[in-house]
Short mmCIF file of C-alpha atoms in Angstrom, two decimals:
data_model
loop_
_atom_site.label_atom_id
_atom_site.label_comp_id
_atom_site.label_asym_id
_atom_site.label_seq_id
_atom_site.Cartn_x
_atom_site.Cartn_y
_atom_site.Cartn_z
CA MET A 1 11.71 -0.64 -14.74
CA LYS A 2 12.26 2.19 -12.52
CA ALA A 3 11.90 2.17 -8.74
CA LEU A 4 12.35 4.63 -5.67
CA VAL A 5 14.58 2.75 -3.29
CA LEU A 6 15.31 3.39 0.52
CA HIS A 7 18.85 2.20 1.25
CA GLN A 8 19.34 3.97 4.61
CA LEU A 9 17.23 5.28 7.28
CA GLN A 10 16.67 8.99 7.30
CA THR A 11 18.03 9.61 3.77
CA PRO A 12 16.21 10.29 0.49
CA LEU A 13 14.78 7.69 -1.57
CA THR A 14 17.08 6.96 -4.66
CA LEU A 15 15.54 6.57 -8.15
CA GLN A 16 17.11 3.61 -9.81
CA GLU A 17 16.77 1.51 -13.04
CA ARG A 18 16.43 -2.17 -12.50
CA PRO A 19 15.97 -5.21 -14.60
CA ASP A 20 12.18 -6.11 -15.30
CA LEU A 21 10.40 -8.20 -12.91
CA ASP A 22 9.37 -11.76 -13.30
CA PRO A 23 6.46 -13.44 -11.18
CA PRO A 24 6.60 -16.19 -8.83
CA ALA A 25 4.35 -19.29 -9.67
CA ASP A 26 1.44 -17.92 -7.63
CA GLY A 27 1.92 -14.27 -8.41
CA VAL A 28 1.76 -11.68 -11.21
CA VAL A 29 3.77 -8.41 -12.29
CA VAL A 30 1.89 -5.33 -12.45
CA CYS A 31 2.64 -2.41 -14.71
CA VAL A 32 2.02 0.21 -12.11
CA LYS A 33 0.12 3.32 -13.37
CA ALA A 34 -0.06 5.19 -10.04
CA ALA A 35 0.67 4.69 -6.40
CA SER A 36 -0.40 6.52 -3.22
CA LEU A 37 1.64 7.57 -0.22
CA ASN A 38 0.56 6.53 3.40
CA ARG A 39 2.38 7.75 6.55
CA ARG A 40 3.52 4.26 7.13
CA ASP A 41 6.09 5.17 4.19
CA HIS A 42 7.28 8.01 6.20
CA TRP A 43 7.67 6.22 9.43
CA ILE A 44 9.63 3.55 7.69
CA THR A 45 12.26 6.05 6.48
CA GLN A 46 12.75 7.48 9.84
CA GLY A 47 13.20 4.06 11.41
CA MET A 48 9.65 4.33 13.29
CA TYR A 49 8.40 0.90 12.36
CA PRO A 50 9.06 -2.62 13.53
CA GLY A 51 11.30 -5.10 11.42
CA ILE A 52 12.64 -2.72 8.97
CA GLN A 53 14.54 -4.55 6.11
CA LEU A 54 16.69 -2.38 3.64
CA PRO A 55 17.09 -1.91 0.85
CA VAL A 56 13.37 -1.79 0.03
CA VAL A 57 10.81 -0.16 -2.45
CA LEU A 58 8.28 1.45 -0.35
CA GLY A 59 4.58 2.14 -1.26
CA SER A 60 1.57 0.00 -0.39
CA ASP A 61 -1.10 1.16 -2.68
CA ALA A 62 -1.08 0.91 -6.45
CA SER A 63 -3.33 0.70 -9.41
CA GLY A 64 -2.24 -0.86 -12.80
CA VAL A 65 -2.27 -3.68 -15.44
CA VAL A 66 -1.18 -7.21 -15.09
CA ILE A 67 1.38 -7.82 -17.71
CA LYS A 68 2.97 -11.12 -16.52
CA THR A 69 1.39 -14.16 -14.73
CA GLY A 70 2.91 -16.96 -12.80
CA ALA A 71 2.76 -20.58 -13.81
CA ARG A 72 -0.10 -21.61 -11.31
CA VAL A 73 -2.18 -18.26 -12.02
CA GLY A 74 -3.62 -18.90 -15.36
CA ASN A 75 -4.70 -16.46 -17.94
CA TYR A 76 -7.63 -14.69 -16.18
CA TRP A 77 -5.68 -11.76 -14.71
CA GLN A 78 -3.61 -11.26 -17.80
CA ASN A 79 -3.81 -7.45 -18.98
CA ARG A 80 -6.65 -6.52 -16.56
CA ALA A 81 -6.75 -3.29 -14.60
CA VAL A 82 -6.41 -3.95 -10.95
CA ILE A 83 -5.91 -2.54 -7.70
CA ILE A 84 -3.95 -4.35 -4.84
CA ASN A 85 -5.05 -5.47 -1.50
CA PRO A 86 -1.86 -4.50 0.62
CA GLY A 87 -2.82 -6.37 3.82
CA GLN A 88 -1.30 -9.84 3.20
CA GLN A 89 -1.65 -13.07 5.26
CA TRP A 90 -4.50 -11.85 7.47
CA GLY A 91 -5.18 -15.38 8.82
CA ASP A 92 -8.33 -17.19 9.60
CA ASN A 93 -9.98 -14.99 12.35
CA PRO A 94 -11.79 -12.09 11.02
CA ALA A 95 -11.46 -10.32 14.52
CA PHE A 96 -7.88 -9.85 14.29
CA GLN A 97 -4.71 -10.28 12.20
CA ALA A 98 -2.31 -13.40 12.25
CA ASP A 99 1.09 -12.95 13.72
CA ASP A 100 2.58 -13.23 10.08
CA PHE A 101 0.32 -10.45 8.81
CA HIS A 102 2.39 -7.79 6.84
CA ILE A 103 1.74 -5.06 4.44
CA THR A 104 2.91 -4.54 0.78
CA GLY A 105 5.87 -2.16 0.61
CA MET A 106 8.23 -3.57 3.47
CA PRO A 107 9.58 -6.11 3.87
CA SER A 108 8.57 -6.96 0.42
CA ASP A 109 9.07 -4.43 -2.53
CA GLY A 110 6.15 -2.24 -2.94
CA ALA A 111 4.50 0.31 -5.16
CA PHE A 112 6.92 3.08 -5.80
CA ALA A 113 8.05 1.65 -9.01
CA THR A 114 6.88 1.15 -12.56
CA GLN A 115 6.52 -2.71 -11.90
CA MET A 116 5.81 -4.72 -8.82
CA VAL A 117 5.41 -8.32 -8.05
CA VAL A 118 1.90 -9.07 -6.43
CA PRO A 119 0.57 -12.53 -4.95
CA VAL A 120 -2.51 -13.11 -6.99
CA SER A 121 -4.57 -13.48 -3.87
CA GLN A 122 -4.24 -9.78 -3.42
CA LEU A 123 -5.62 -8.59 -6.70
CA HIS A 124 -9.08 -6.92 -7.32
CA GLU A 125 -10.42 -5.34 -10.23
CA LYS A 126 -10.16 -1.72 -10.49
CA PRO A 127 -13.60 0.14 -9.95
CA LEU A 128 -14.66 1.17 -13.42
CA HIS A 129 -15.62 4.67 -12.23
CA LEU A 130 -12.26 5.42 -10.93
CA ASP A 131 -9.38 6.40 -12.96
CA TRP A 132 -5.63 5.09 -12.19
CA ARG A 133 -4.98 7.89 -9.84
CA GLN A 134 -8.13 7.80 -7.78
CA ALA A 135 -7.85 3.90 -7.74
CA SER A 136 -4.45 3.96 -6.27
CA ALA A 137 -5.60 6.19 -3.41
CA LEU A 138 -8.15 3.50 -2.29
CA PRO A 139 -6.56 0.45 -0.75
CA LEU A 140 -4.87 0.94 2.45
CA SER A 141 -6.73 4.04 3.61
CA GLY A 142 -10.04 2.99 2.27
CA VAL A 143 -9.84 -0.50 4.07
CA THR A 144 -8.76 1.02 7.29
CA ALA A 145 -11.60 3.58 7.27
CA PHE A 146 -14.04 1.09 6.33
CA ARG A 147 -13.16 -1.39 9.00
CA ALA A 148 -13.04 1.31 11.58
CA LEU A 149 -16.32 2.81 10.78
CA PHE A 150 -18.40 -0.23 10.10
CA THR A 151 -16.98 -3.52 11.02
CA GLN A 152 -15.59 -2.27 14.41
CA GLY A 153 -17.74 0.98 14.89
CA LYS A 154 -21.17 -0.36 13.68
CA ALA A 155 -22.07 2.96 11.95
CA GLU A 156 -25.40 3.02 10.32
CA LYS A 157 -27.90 5.41 8.98
CA GLY A 158 -28.57 8.09 11.55
CA SER A 159 -25.52 7.58 13.69
CA ARG A 160 -23.90 10.75 14.91
CA VAL A 161 -20.16 10.14 14.03
CA LEU A 162 -16.95 12.34 15.08
CA ILE A 163 -13.92 11.91 12.66
CA THR A 164 -10.87 13.36 14.17
CA GLY A 165 -7.93 14.80 12.18
CA ILE A 166 -9.82 15.44 8.95
CA GLY A 167 -7.53 15.81 6.00
CA GLY A 168 -5.53 12.66 6.18
CA GLY A 169 -6.20 9.72 4.04
CA VAL A 170 -8.12 7.46 6.49
CA ALA A 171 -10.23 10.35 8.03
CA SER A 172 -11.13 11.59 4.62
CA PHE A 173 -12.55 8.12 3.52
CA ALA A 174 -14.20 7.59 6.97
CA LEU A 175 -16.21 10.99 6.24
CA GLN A 176 -17.02 10.02 2.72
CA PHE A 177 -18.22 6.52 3.87
CA ALA A 178 -20.14 8.07 6.73
CA VAL A 179 -21.93 10.45 4.56
CA ALA A 180 -22.71 7.67 2.06
CA ALA A 181 -24.18 5.54 4.82
CA GLY A 182 -26.70 8.29 5.98
CA ALA A 183 -24.77 8.94 9.11
CA GLU A 184 -24.60 12.47 10.64
CA ALA A 185 -20.93 13.30 10.33
CA TRP A 186 -18.69 15.78 12.12
CA VAL A 187 -15.04 16.45 12.18
CA THR A 188 -12.04 18.03 14.02
CA SER A 189 -8.99 19.79 12.68
CA SER A 190 -6.67 22.54 13.41
CA SER A 191 -7.21 24.06 10.06
CA PRO A 192 -10.41 26.10 9.34
CA LEU A 193 -9.75 25.53 5.77
CA LYS A 194 -10.03 21.74 6.26
CA ILE A 195 -12.98 21.99 8.12
CA ASP A 196 -14.65 23.92 5.18
CA GLN A 197 -13.51 21.29 2.82
CA ALA A 198 -14.97 18.53 4.94
CA ILE A 199 -18.46 20.27 5.05
CA ALA A 200 -18.12 20.51 1.19
CA LEU A 201 -17.77 16.77 1.25
CA GLY A 202 -20.97 16.59 3.46
CA ALA A 203 -19.95 16.99 6.99
CA ASN A 204 -22.34 18.45 9.29
CA GLY A 205 -19.61 20.83 10.50
CA GLY A 206 -16.32 20.72 12.54
CA PHE A 207 -14.36 21.81 15.45
CA ASN A 208 -10.70 23.25 15.94
CA TYR A 209 -9.16 20.93 18.37
CA LYS A 210 -6.68 23.70 19.34
CA ASP A 211 -9.49 25.61 21.03
CA ASP A 212 -9.51 24.14 24.67
CA ALA A 213 -13.34 24.81 24.58
CA TRP A 214 -14.05 22.71 21.51
CA PRO A 215 -15.73 19.72 23.49
CA GLN A 216 -18.29 22.06 25.15
CA ARG A 217 -18.98 23.65 21.69
CA ALA A 218 -19.21 20.23 20.05
CA ILE A 219 -21.76 19.07 22.48
CA GLN A 220 -23.73 22.39 22.20
CA ASP A 221 -23.74 22.40 18.53
CA ALA A 222 -23.99 18.53 17.82
CA GLY A 223 -24.74 16.80 20.83
CA GLN A 224 -22.69 13.91 21.99
CA PHE A 225 -21.47 11.22 19.42
CA ASP A 226 -22.33 7.70 19.18
CA LEU A 227 -19.16 6.90 17.36
CA ILE A 228 -15.74 8.37 17.38
CA ILE A 229 -13.19 7.62 14.57
CA ASP A 230 -9.61 8.61 16.04
CA GLY A 231 -5.94 8.12 14.63
CA ALA A 232 -4.21 10.55 16.80
CA GLY A 233 -4.38 9.47 20.45
CA GLY A 234 -2.40 11.51 22.55
CA PRO A 235 -3.47 14.13 25.04
CA GLY A 236 -6.42 14.86 22.85
CA TYR A 237 -7.97 11.50 23.74
CA ALA A 238 -9.18 12.64 26.92
CA ASP A 239 -11.62 15.34 25.00
CA LEU A 240 -13.10 12.27 23.21
CA LEU A 241 -14.22 10.74 26.39
CA LYS A 242 -16.08 14.03 27.16
CA VAL A 243 -17.82 14.24 23.98
CA ALA A 244 -18.71 10.42 23.56
CA ALA A 245 -22.31 9.67 24.07
CA SER A 246 -23.21 7.10 26.95
CA GLY A 247 -23.06 3.72 25.41
CA GLY A 248 -20.90 5.12 22.55
CA THR A 249 -17.73 3.74 20.85
CA ILE A 250 -14.30 5.26 20.30
CA VAL A 251 -12.51 3.28 17.46
CA SER A 252 -8.78 3.91 17.38
CA TYR A 253 -6.88 2.98 14.14
CA GLY A 254 -3.57 4.83 15.16
CA ALA A 255 -1.83 6.99 17.71
CA THR A 256 0.25 9.69 15.76
CA THR A 257 0.44 11.93 18.75
CA GLY A 258 1.42 9.25 21.00
CA ALA A 259 -0.33 7.47 23.98
CA PRO A 260 -2.82 9.46 26.11
CA ASP A 261 -1.30 11.03 29.18
CA LYS A 262 -3.95 9.40 31.38
CA LEU A 263 -7.32 7.55 30.90
CA ASP A 264 -10.24 8.69 32.78
CA LEU A 265 -11.76 5.18 33.68
CA PHE A 266 -14.59 6.86 35.46
CA LYS A 267 -15.95 8.15 32.34
CA VAL A 268 -15.37 5.00 30.63
CA PHE A 269 -17.15 2.74 33.02
CA TRP A 270 -19.85 5.27 34.10
CA LYS A 271 -20.78 6.24 30.43
CA GLN A 272 -20.51 2.51 29.47
CA LEU A 273 -17.98 3.37 26.52
CA ARG A 274 -16.47 0.81 24.17
CA LEU A 275 -12.83 1.50 23.35
CA GLN A 276 -12.11 -0.27 20.17
CA GLY A 277 -8.85 -0.88 18.41
CA SER A 278 -8.45 -1.44 14.66
CA THR A 279 -5.90 -2.13 12.20
CA MET A 280 -6.32 -2.36 8.56
CA GLY A 281 -9.00 -4.93 7.34
CA SER A 282 -9.44 -8.45 6.61
CA PRO A 283 -10.04 -9.78 3.08
CA THR A 284 -13.69 -9.64 3.76
CA ASP A 285 -13.53 -5.95 4.84
CA PHE A 286 -11.64 -5.42 1.63
CA GLU A 287 -14.15 -6.93 -0.59
CA ASN A 288 -17.11 -5.07 1.20
CA MET A 289 -15.17 -1.81 0.77
CA ILE A 290 -14.85 -2.00 -2.82
CA ALA A 291 -18.33 -3.13 -3.12
CA PHE A 292 -19.49 -0.18 -1.18
CA VAL A 293 -17.38 2.29 -3.10
CA GLU A 294 -18.82 0.98 -6.33
CA ARG A 295 -22.56 1.14 -5.06
CA HIS A 296 -21.97 4.69 -3.95
CA GLN A 297 -19.85 5.80 -6.63
CA ILE A 298 -17.31 7.25 -4.10
CA VAL A 299 -14.44 8.99 -5.73
CA PRO A 300 -11.19 9.39 -3.45
CA VAL A 301 -10.14 12.80 -2.60
CA ILE A 302 -6.69 13.40 -4.22
CA ASP A 303 -4.67 16.38 -2.73
CA GLU A 304 -1.84 16.33 -5.33
CA VAL A 305 -0.27 14.14 -8.14
CA CYS A 306 3.40 14.02 -8.63
CA PRO A 307 5.60 12.18 -10.97
CA LEU A 308 7.63 9.18 -9.47
CA GLU A 309 10.93 11.30 -9.70
CA GLU A 310 9.29 13.73 -7.04
CA GLY A 311 8.66 11.11 -4.64
CA ASN A 312 10.84 12.66 -1.94
CA LEU A 313 8.94 15.89 -2.31
CA ALA A 314 5.72 14.10 -1.89
CA LEU A 315 7.06 12.43 1.40
CA GLU A 316 7.90 15.86 2.70
CA ARG A 317 4.48 17.30 1.93
CA MET A 318 2.58 14.44 3.50
CA GLN A 319 4.91 14.65 6.73
CA SER A 320 3.97 18.20 7.23
CA SER A 321 0.36 17.32 7.11
CA ARG A 322 -0.64 20.04 4.77
CA GLN A 323 -2.49 17.74 2.55
CA PHE A 324 -6.42 17.27 2.38
CA GLY A 325 -6.86 13.68 1.04
CA LYS A 326 -4.22 11.41 -0.72
CA ILE A 327 -1.13 12.35 -2.47
CA VAL A 328 -0.30 10.17 -5.59
CA LEU A 329 2.48 9.40 -7.59
CA SER A 330 1.98 8.92 -11.27
CA MET A 331 4.21 6.78 -13.20
CA ASP A 332 3.64 8.58 -16.41
CA PRO A 333 2.03 12.04 -15.49
CA GLY A 334 1.96 13.19 -19.09
CA VAL A 335 -0.61 10.51 -19.87
CA ASP A 336 -4.34 10.96 -19.24
CA ALA A 337 -5.37 9.67 -15.67
CA THR A 338 -8.30 7.81 -17.38
CA LEU A 339 -6.05 5.62 -19.71
#
């Protein structure tokens, strides 16, 4: 097998040949067909993630075929096309993850390899309407968007939803899911091109958050928002309080620009806002997300497909935020994606 390995922080990943894997009793070995990148992968390379253990094979999202099964697994999964739920050991409470919750791809080896070991509890059959690359883009970003939008945000048909920072994987899925559910979806971005791409996916319109007057323009064009899905935080969070409707909800699934400089509590209590955190998703969220994707025949947005050998270039592209949708590593880019 081949694997991209992180040996030292702030250094490129190294492509290595390793012995083929064998499964534990309650696990399987998956022959990886495609894997997708998440910002988590970049943060780990830079030391910006708790509990980093090296060396490690990064990558949380994969699609592939089960080629070996452990002694306690049985034969059901053998030779099946699968995707993998990267959130392990969520725990018994659907409201929040347990203390030992962790994500595939650190501390355990992940998907940037031609083979990976996966607990059988994390396997799900690949949606039939998705090819390998599309399927690999779905798990982490898809379940994060689904939980933020529906489980925590309670979005429904007719909800007016604002999705910030369109272009990233979670934001792109949130837009697709909102449109499929019949919500009225709007976006923000610093890129007019990305706003146009979002409109092509069904957004009603968008606003450039670099324009100081965007909140006023948003209220004028769209009205205030029942639900805001945000992964940025930072100084721009103050604007979200302005455009949130009274009784509305702001769901935060990340803080890529840091903590807000200040929080206008007057707006929070006077408008009776609900500020809600959201991280990944429970096993039920994951199952419901897959069912939603299959029911609505949603196809993930792929920005670029690279061979495994170009994993470092793919990480650089993601870090620069030039992409719209997911960046995918194909283990055999010469093979048709549908095989």
